[in-house]
CSV table of C-alpha atoms in Angstrom, one decimal:
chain,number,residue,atom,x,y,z
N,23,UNK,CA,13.1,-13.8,-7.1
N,24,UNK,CA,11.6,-11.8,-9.7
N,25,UNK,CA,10.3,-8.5,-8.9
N,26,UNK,CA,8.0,-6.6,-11.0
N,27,UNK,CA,7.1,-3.0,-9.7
N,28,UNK,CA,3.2,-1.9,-10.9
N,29,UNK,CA,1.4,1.5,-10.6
N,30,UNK,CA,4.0,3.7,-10.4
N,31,UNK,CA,4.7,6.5,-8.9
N,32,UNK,CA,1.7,6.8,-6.4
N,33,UNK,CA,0.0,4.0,-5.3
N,34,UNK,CA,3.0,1.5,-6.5
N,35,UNK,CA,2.9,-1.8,-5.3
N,36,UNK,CA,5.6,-4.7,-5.6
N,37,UNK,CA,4.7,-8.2,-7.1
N,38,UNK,CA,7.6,-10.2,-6.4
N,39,UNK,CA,7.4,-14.0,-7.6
N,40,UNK,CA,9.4,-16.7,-5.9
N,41,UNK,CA,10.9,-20.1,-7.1
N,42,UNK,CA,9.8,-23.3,-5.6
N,43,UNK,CA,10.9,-23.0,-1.9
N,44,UNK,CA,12.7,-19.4,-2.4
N,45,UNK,CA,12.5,-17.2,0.6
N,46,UNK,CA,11.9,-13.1,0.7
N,47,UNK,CA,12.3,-11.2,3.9
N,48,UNK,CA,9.8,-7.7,3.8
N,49,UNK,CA,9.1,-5.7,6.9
N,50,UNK,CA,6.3,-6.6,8.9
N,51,UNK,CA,2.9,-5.7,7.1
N,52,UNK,CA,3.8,-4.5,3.9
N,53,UNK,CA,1.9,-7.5,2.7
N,54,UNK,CA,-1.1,-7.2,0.6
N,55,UNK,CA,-1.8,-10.3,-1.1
N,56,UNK,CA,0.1,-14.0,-1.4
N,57,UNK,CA,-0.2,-17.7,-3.3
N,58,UNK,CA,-2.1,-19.9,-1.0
N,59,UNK,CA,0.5,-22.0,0.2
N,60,UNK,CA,3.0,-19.3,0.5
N,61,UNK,CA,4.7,-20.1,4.6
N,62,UNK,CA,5.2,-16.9,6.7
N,63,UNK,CA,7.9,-17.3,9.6
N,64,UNK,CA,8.2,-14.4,11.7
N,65,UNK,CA,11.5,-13.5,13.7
N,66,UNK,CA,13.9,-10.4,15.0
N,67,UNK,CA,16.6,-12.0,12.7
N,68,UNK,CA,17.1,-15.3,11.2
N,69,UNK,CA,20.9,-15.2,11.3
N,70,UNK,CA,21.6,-14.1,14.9
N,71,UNK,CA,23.0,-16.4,17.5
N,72,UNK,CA,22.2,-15.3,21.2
N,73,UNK,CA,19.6,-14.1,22.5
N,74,UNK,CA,21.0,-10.8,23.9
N,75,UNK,CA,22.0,-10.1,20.4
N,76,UNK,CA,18.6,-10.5,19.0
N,77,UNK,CA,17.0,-8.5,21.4
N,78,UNK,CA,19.7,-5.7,20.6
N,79,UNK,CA,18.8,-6.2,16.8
N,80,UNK,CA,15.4,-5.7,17.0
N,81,UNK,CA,15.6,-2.6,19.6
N,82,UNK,CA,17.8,-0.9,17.5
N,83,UNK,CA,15.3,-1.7,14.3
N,84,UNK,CA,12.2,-0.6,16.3
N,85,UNK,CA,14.2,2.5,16.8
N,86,UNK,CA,15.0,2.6,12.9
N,87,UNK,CA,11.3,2.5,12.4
N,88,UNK,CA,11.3,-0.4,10.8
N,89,UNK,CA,9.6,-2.8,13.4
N,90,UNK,CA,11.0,-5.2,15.8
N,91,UNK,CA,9.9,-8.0,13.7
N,92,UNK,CA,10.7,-9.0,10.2
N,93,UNK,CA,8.7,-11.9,8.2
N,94,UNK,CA,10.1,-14.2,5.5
N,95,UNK,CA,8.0,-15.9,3.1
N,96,UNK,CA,9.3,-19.4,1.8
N,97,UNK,CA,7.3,-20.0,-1.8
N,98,UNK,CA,5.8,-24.0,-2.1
N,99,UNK,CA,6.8,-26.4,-3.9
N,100,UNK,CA,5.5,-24.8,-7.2
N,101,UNK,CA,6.8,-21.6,-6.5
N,102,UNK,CA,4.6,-18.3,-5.8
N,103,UNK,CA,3.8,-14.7,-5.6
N,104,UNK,CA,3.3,-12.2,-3.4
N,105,UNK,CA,2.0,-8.3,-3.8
N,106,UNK,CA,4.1,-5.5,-1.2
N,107,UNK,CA,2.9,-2.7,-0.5
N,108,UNK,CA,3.2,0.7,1.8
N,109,UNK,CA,0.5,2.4,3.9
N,110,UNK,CA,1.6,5.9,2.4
N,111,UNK,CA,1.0,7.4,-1.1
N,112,UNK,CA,4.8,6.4,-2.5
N,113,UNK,CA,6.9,4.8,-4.8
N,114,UNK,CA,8.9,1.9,-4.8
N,115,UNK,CA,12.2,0.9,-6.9
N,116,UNK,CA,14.6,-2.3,-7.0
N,117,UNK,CA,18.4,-2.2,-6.4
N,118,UNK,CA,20.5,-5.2,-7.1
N,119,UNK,CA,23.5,-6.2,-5.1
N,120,UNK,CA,26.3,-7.5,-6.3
N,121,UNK,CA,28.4,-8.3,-3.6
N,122,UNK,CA,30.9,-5.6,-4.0
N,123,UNK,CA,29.0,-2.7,-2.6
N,124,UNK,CA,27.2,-1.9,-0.1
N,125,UNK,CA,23.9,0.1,0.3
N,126,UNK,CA,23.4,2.3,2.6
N,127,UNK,CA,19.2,2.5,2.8
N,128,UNK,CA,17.7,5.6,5.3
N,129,UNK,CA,15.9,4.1,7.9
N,130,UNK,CA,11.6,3.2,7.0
N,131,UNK,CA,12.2,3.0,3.6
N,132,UNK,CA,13.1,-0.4,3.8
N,133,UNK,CA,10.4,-3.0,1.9
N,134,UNK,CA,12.2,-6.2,1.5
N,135,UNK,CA,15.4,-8.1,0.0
N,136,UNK,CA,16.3,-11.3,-1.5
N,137,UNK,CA,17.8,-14.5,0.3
N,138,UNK,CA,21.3,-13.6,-0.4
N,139,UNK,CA,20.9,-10.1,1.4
N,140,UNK,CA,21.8,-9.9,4.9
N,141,UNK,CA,20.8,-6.7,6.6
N,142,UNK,CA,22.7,-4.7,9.6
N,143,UNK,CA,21.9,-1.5,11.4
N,144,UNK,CA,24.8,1.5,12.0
N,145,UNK,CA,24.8,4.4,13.5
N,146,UNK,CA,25.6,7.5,11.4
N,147,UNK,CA,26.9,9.6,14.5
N,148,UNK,CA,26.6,13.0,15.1
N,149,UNK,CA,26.7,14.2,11.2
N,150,UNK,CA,23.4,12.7,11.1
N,151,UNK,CA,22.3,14.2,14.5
N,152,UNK,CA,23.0,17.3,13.1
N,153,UNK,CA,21.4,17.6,9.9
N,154,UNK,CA,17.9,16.7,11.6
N,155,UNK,CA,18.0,13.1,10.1
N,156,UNK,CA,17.7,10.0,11.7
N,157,UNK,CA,21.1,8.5,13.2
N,158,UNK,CA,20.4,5.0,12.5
N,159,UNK,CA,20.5,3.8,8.9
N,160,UNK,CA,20.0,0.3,7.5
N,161,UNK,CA,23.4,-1.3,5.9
N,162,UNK,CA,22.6,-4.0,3.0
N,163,UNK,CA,25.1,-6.2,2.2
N,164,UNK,CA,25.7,-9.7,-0.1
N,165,UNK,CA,23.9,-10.5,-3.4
N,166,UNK,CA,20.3,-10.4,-4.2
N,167,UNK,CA,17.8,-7.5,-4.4
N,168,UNK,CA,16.5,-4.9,-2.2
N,169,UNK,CA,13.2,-3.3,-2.4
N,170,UNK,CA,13.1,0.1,-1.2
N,171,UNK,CA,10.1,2.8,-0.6
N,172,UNK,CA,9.2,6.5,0.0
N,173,UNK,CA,7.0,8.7,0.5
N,174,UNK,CA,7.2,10.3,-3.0
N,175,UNK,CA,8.9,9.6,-6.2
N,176,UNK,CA,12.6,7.7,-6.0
N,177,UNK,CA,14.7,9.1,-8.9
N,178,UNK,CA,18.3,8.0,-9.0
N,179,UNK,CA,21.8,10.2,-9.7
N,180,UNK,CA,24.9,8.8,-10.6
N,181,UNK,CA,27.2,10.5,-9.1
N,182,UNK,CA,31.2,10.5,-10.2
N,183,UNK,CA,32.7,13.9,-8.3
N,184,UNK,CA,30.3,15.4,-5.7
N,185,UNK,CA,27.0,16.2,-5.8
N,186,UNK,CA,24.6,18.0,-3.3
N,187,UNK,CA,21.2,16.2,-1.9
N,188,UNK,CA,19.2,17.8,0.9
N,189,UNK,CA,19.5,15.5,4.0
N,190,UNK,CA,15.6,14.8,3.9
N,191,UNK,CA,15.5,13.3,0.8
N,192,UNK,CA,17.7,10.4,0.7
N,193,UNK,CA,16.5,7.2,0.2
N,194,UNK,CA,19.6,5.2,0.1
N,195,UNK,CA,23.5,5.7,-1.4
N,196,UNK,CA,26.0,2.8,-2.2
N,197,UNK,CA,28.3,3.2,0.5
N,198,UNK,CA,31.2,3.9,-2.4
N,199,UNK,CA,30.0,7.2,-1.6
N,200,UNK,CA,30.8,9.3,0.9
N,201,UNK,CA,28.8,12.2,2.5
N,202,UNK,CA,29.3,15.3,4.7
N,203,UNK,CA,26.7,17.1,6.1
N,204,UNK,CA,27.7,21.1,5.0
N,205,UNK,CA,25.8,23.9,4.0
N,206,UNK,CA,24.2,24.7,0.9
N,207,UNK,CA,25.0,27.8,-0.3
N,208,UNK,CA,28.3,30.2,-0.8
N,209,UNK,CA,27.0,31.1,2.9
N,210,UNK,CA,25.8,29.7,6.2
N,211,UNK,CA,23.4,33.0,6.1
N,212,UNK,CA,22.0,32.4,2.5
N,213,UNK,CA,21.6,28.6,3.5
N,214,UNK,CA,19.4,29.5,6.4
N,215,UNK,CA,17.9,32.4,4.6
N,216,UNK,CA,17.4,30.4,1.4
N,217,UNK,CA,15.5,27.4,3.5
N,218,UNK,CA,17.8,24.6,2.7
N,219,UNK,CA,19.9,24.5,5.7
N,220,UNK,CA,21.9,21.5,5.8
N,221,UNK,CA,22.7,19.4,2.7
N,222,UNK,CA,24.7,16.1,2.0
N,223,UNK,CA,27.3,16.5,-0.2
N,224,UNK,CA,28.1,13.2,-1.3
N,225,UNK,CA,31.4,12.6,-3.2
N,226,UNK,CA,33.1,9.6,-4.8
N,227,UNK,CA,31.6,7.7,-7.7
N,228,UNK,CA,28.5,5.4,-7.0
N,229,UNK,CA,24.8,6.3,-7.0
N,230,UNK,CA,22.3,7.9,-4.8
N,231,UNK,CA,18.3,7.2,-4.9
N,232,UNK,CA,16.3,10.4,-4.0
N,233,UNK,CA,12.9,10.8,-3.1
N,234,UNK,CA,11.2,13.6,-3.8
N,235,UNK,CA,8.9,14.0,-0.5
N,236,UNK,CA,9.8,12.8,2.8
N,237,UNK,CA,6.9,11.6,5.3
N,238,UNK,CA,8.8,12.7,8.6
N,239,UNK,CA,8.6,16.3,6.9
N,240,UNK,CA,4.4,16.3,5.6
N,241,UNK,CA,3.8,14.5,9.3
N,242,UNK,CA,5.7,17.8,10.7
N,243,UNK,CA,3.7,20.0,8.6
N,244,UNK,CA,0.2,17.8,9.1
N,245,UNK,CA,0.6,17.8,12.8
N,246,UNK,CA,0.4,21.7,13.5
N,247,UNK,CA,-3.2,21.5,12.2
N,248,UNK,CA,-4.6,18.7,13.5
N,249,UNK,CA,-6.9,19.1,17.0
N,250,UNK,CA,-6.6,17.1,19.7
N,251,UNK,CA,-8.6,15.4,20.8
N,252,UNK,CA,-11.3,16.6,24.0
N,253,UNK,CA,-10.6,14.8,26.7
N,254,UNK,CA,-13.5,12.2,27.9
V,80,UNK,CA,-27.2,4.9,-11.8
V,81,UNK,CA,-24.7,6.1,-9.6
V,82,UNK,CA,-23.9,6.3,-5.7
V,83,UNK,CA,-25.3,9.3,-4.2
V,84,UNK,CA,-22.7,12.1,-3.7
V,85,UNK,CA,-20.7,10.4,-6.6
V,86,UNK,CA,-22.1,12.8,-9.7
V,87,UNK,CA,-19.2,15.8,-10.2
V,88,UNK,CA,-20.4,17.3,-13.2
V,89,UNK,CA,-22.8,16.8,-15.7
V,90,UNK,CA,-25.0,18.7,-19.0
V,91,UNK,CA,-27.7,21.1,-17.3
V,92,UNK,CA,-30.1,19.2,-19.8
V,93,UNK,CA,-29.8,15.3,-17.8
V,94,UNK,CA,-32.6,14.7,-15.7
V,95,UNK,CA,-31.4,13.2,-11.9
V,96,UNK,CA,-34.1,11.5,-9.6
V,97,UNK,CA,-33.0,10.1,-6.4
V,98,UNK,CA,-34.4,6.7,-5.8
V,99,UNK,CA,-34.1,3.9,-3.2
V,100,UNK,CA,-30.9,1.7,-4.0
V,101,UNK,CA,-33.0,-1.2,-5.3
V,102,UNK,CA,-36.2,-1.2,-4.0
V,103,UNK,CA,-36.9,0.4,-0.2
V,104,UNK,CA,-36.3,-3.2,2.3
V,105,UNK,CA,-33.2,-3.9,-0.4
V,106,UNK,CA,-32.1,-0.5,0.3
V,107,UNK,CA,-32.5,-0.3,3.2
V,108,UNK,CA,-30.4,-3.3,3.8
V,109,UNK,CA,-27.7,-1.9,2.1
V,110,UNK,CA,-27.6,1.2,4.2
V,111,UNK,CA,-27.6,-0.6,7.1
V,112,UNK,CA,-25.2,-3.5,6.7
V,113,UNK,CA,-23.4,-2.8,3.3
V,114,UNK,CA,-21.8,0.3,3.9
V,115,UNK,CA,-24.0,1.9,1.3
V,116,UNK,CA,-26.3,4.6,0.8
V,117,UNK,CA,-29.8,4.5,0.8
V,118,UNK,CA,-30.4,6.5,-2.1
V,119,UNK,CA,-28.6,6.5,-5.5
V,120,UNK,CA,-28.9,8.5,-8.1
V,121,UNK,CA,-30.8,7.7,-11.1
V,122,UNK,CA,-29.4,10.1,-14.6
V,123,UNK,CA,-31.9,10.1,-17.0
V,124,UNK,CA,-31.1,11.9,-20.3
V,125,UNK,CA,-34.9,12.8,-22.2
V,126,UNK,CA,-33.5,14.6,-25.4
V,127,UNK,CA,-32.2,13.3,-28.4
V,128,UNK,CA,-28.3,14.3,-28.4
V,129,UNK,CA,-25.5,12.6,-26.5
V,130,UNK,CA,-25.0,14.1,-22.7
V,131,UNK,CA,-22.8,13.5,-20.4
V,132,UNK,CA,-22.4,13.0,-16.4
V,133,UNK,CA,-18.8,12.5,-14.7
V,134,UNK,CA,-18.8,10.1,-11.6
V,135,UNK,CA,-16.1,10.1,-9.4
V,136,UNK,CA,-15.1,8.2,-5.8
V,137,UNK,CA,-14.6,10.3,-2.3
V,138,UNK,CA,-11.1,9.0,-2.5
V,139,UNK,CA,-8.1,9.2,-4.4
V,140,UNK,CA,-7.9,5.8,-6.7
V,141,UNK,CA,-8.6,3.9,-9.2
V,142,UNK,CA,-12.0,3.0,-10.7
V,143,UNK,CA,-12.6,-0.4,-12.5
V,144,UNK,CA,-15.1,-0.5,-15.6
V,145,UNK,CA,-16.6,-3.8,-15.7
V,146,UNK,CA,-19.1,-5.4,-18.2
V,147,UNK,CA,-21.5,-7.9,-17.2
V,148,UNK,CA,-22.7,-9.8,-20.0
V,149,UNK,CA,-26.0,-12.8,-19.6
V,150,UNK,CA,-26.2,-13.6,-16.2
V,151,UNK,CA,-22.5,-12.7,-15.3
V,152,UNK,CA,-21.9,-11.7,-11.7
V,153,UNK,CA,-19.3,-9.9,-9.4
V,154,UNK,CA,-19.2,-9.2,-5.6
V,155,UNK,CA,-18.3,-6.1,-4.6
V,156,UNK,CA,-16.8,-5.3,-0.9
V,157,UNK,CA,-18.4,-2.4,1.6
V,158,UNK,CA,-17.9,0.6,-0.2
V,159,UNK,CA,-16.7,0.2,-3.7
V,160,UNK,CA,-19.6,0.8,-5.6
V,161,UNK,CA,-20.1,3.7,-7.6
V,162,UNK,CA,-22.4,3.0,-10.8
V,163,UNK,CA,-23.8,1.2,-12.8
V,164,UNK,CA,-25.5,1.5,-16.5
V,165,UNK,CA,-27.9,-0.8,-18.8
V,166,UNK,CA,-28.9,-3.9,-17.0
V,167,UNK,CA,-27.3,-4.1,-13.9
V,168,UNK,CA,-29.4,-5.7,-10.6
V,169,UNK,CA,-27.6,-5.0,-7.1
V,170,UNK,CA,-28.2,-7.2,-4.3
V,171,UNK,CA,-27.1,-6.8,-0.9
V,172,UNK,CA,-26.2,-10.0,-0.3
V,173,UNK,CA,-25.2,-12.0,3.3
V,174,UNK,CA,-21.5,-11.9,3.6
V,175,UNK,CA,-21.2,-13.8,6.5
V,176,UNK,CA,-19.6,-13.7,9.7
V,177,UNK,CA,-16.4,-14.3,8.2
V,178,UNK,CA,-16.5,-11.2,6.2
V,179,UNK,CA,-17.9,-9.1,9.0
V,180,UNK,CA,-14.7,-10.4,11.6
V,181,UNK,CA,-12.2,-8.9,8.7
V,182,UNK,CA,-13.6,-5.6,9.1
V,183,UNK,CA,-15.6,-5.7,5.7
V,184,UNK,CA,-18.9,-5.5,6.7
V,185,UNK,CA,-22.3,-8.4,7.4
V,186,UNK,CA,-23.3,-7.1,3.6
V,187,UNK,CA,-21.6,-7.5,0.6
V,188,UNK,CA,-23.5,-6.4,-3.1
V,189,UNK,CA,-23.5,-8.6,-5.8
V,190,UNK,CA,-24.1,-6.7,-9.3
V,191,UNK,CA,-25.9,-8.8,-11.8
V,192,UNK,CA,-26.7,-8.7,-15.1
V,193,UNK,CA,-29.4,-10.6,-17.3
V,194,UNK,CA,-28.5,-9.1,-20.6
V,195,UNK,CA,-25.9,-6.4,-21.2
V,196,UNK,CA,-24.6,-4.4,-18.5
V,197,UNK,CA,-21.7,-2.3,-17.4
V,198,UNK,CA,-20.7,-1.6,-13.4
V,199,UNK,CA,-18.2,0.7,-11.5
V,200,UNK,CA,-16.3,0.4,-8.9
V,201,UNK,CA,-13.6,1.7,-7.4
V,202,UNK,CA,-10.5,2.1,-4.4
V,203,UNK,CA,-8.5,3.4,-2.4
V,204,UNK,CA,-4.9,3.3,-4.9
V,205,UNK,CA,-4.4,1.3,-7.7
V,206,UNK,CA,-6.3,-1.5,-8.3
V,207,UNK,CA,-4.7,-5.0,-9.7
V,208,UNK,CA,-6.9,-7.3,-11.3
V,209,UNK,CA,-5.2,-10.9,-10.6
V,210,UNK,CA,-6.2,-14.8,-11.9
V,211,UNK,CA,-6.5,-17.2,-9.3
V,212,UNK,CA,-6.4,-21.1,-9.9
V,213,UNK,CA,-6.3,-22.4,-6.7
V,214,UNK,CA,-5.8,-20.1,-3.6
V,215,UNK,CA,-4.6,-16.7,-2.5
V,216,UNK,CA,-3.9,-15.1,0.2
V,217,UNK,CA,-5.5,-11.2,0.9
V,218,UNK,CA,-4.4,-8.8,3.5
V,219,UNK,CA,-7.2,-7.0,5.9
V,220,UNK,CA,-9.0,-4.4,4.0
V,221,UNK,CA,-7.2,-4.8,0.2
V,222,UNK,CA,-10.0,-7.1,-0.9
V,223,UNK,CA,-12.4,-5.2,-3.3
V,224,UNK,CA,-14.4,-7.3,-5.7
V,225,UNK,CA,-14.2,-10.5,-7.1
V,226,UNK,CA,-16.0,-13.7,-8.8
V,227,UNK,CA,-18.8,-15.2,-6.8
V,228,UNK,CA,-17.3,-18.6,-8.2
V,229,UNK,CA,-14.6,-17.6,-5.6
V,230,UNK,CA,-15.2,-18.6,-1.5
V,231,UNK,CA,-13.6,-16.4,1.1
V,232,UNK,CA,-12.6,-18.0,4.1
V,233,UNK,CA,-10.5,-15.8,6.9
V,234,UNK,CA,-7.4,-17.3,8.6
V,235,UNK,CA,-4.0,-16.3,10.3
V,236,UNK,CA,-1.5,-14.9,8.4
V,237,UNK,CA,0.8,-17.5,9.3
V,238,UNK,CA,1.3,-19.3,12.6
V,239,UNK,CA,-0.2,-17.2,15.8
V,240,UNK,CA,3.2,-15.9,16.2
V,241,UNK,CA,3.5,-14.6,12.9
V,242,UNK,CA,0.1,-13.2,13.0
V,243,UNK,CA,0.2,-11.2,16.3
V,244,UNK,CA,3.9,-9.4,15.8
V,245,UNK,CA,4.3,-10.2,11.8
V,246,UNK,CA,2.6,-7.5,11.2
V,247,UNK,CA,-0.1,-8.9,9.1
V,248,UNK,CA,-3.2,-10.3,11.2
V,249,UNK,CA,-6.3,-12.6,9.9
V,250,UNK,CA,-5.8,-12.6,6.1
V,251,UNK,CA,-8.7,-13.1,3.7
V,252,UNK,CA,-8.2,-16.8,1.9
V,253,UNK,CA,-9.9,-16.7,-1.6
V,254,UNK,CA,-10.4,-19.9,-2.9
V,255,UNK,CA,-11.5,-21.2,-6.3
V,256,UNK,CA,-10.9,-20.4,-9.7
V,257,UNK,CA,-12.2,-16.7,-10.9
V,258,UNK,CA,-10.8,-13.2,-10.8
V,259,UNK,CA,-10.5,-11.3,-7.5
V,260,UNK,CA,-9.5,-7.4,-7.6
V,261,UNK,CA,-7.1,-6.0,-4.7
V,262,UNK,CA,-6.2,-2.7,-4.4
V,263,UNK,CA,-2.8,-1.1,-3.4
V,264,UNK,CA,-3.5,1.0,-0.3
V,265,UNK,CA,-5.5,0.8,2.4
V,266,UNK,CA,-7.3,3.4,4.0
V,267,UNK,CA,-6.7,1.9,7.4
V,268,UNK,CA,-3.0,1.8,6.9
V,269,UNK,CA,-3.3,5.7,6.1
V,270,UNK,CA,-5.3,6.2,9.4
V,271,UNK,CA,-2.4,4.2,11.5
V,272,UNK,CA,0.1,6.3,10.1
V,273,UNK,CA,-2.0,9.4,10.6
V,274,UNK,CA,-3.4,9.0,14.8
V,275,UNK,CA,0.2,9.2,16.3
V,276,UNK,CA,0.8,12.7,14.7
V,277,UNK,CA,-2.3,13.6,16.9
V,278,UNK,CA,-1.6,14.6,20.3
């Protein structure tokens, strides 16, 4: 799986090109464009066993925004491409697993990984409660690559000691890293007063992937002015 | 010539004559089925020095420059139009059903050109220009232009399965050898993430 990232950082799409018979596995319609004979198979999870089980992992990655359903393309048997994309102005970036970490990806901005990727949902708790952000995150583990998206820029800091990222704009974080949510300034006053509230500060060695705007934050701001509709 | 409402700018000296999109049943036709507007714009400049006139798109993408050389042709989807200079015939041509049950409109307009030519047209995000030598696949609404040596057919996605909780619906099938133009974004998807945040 090859993945080439075009038009950065706005209207960024993903063309990823397949082997003969290579799989990819994106979230359900982020697809713009594919090889004629590329096969689409659409399931909750291709590597669960029961049923109750796959129910539970597709409830819990409804909730995680990111659709019940999840669709794998299998390229022919001369290989193929296929163009990803994202309904929202936003950029997209590649992170390659090597099987020794994992990544920790914030729930939505989840595009797709390679076959060798096997994806899990877990819940944060009540640090994430806390901080405003969502309490389900998306775990990826195994070897391969993982396309990721937000609404924004993504801009990557390595982090070795600690480093502080405001809980809205993380995209993902190898789980090397560890986070607690704490405030920002010297103060809890000058936090509040200041406008950052709550921050992650991340410590350990490993890096995190910001992005520089946050959709749940612009919907928030968006909503306020937009009229209802008159009731017919 | 460009789409009316498309001029942003231009020197005080250019002369600009609204005129029917291609003659008045043509134009009409375009109004009514393509998508387009029944007037264009028509820049004219009478005086000896170079002028200049800055065209721009309603939305926030990008625009394609495309020569047309001797008889050279491209199909452009509902909406994408924006100009055209030198020798450039538009044609609202019959789409189809087909076209019409993807959401794009009875009307397509094919831009022509006998000599020497140049058209614009633009999207909604980037646009990628992309080869095809046998077949691809387009999603709902990303299909902007491409080579009338190309036939569209619509199908599923994948199985009905796929297509119904997949995510992607009827897909556009382009078939043929030619170039085909998608862009990035649709303005759809926008409007699906925007009507839950009204209540």
């Amino acid at each position: 799986m090859n993945v080439e990232i075009l038009h950065r950082p706005a209207n960024t799409a993903a063309k990823i090109t397949l082997d003969p018979n290579e799989e990819c596995t994106s979230e359900g319609g982020a697809m713009i464009a594919m090889s004629g004979d590329m096969r689409v198979a659409t399931a909750v999870n291709r590597h669960t066993g029961s049923l109750g089980r796959t129910i539970l992992t597709g409830v819990s990655r409804q909730i995680a925004r990111e659709g019940y359903f999840l669709n794998t393309f299998t390229a022919g048997p001369s290989g193929g491409d296929l163009y990803l994309g994202t309904h929202l102005p936003g950029d997209m970036t590649m992170i390659e697993l090597t099987g020794t970490t994992t990544l920790k990806v914030q729930s939505g901005a989840f595009v797709a990984h390679e076959q060798g990727v096997a994806m899990g949902i877990v819940w944060e708790g009540l640090k994430s409660m806390f901080s405003g952000e969502r309490l389900i995150w998306l775990e990826m583990r195994g070897t391969g690559k993982v396309l990721i998206n937000a609404f924004g820029m993504i801009y990557p800091i390595h982090v070795d000691g600690e480093y502080v990222v405001d809980t809205g704009n993380i995209a993902a974080y190898e789980a090397t890293l560890d986070y607690s949510v704490t405030k920002a300034g010297g103060s809890w006053v000058s936090s509040f007063l200041g406008g950052e509230g709550l921050v992650a500060r991340f410590s350990g060695r490993g890096t995190v992937w910001c992005q520089t705007h946050a959709d749940r934050v612009f919907g928030s701001r968006l909503t306020p002015h937009l009229k209802p509709r008159k009731e017919k | 010539m460009a789409e009316s409402g498309a001029m942003q700018s231009m020197s005080a000296e250019l002369t600009m004559q609204a005129v029917p999109n291609g003659g008045i049943v043509s134009a009409l036709g375009k109004r009514m089925f393509g998508g387009e507007s029944f007037f264009v714009s028509r820049f004219t400049n009478t005086t000896s020095r170079t002028l200049r006139v800055t065209i721009a798109q309603d939305i926030p993408g990008d625009i394609v420059e495309m020569p047309l050389h001797h008889g050279e042709e491209v199909v452009l989807q509902r909406g994408a139009y924006l100009g055209h200079a030198g020798d450039v015939q538009l044609k609202a041509a019959w789409a189809g059903f087909i076209s019409w049950f993807s959401g794009e409109g009875l009307v397509h307009l094919r831009a022509r050109s006998e000599s020497t030519g140049t058209v614009y047209f633009g999207a909604y995000g980037a646009i990628i220009k992309r080869r095809i030598e046998e077949e691809l696949k387009v999603d709902d609404g990303h299909l902007v232009a491409y080579d009338p040596a190309l036939t569209l057919k619509v199908s599923l996605s994948g199985g009905l399965f796929a297509s119904v909780f997949g995510g992607e619906g009827f897909v556009t099938r382009v078939i043929g050898t030619g170039d085909v133009y998608i862009q990035t974004r649709s303005v759809r998807g926008l409007a699906a993430w925007l009507n839950p945040k009204f209540r």
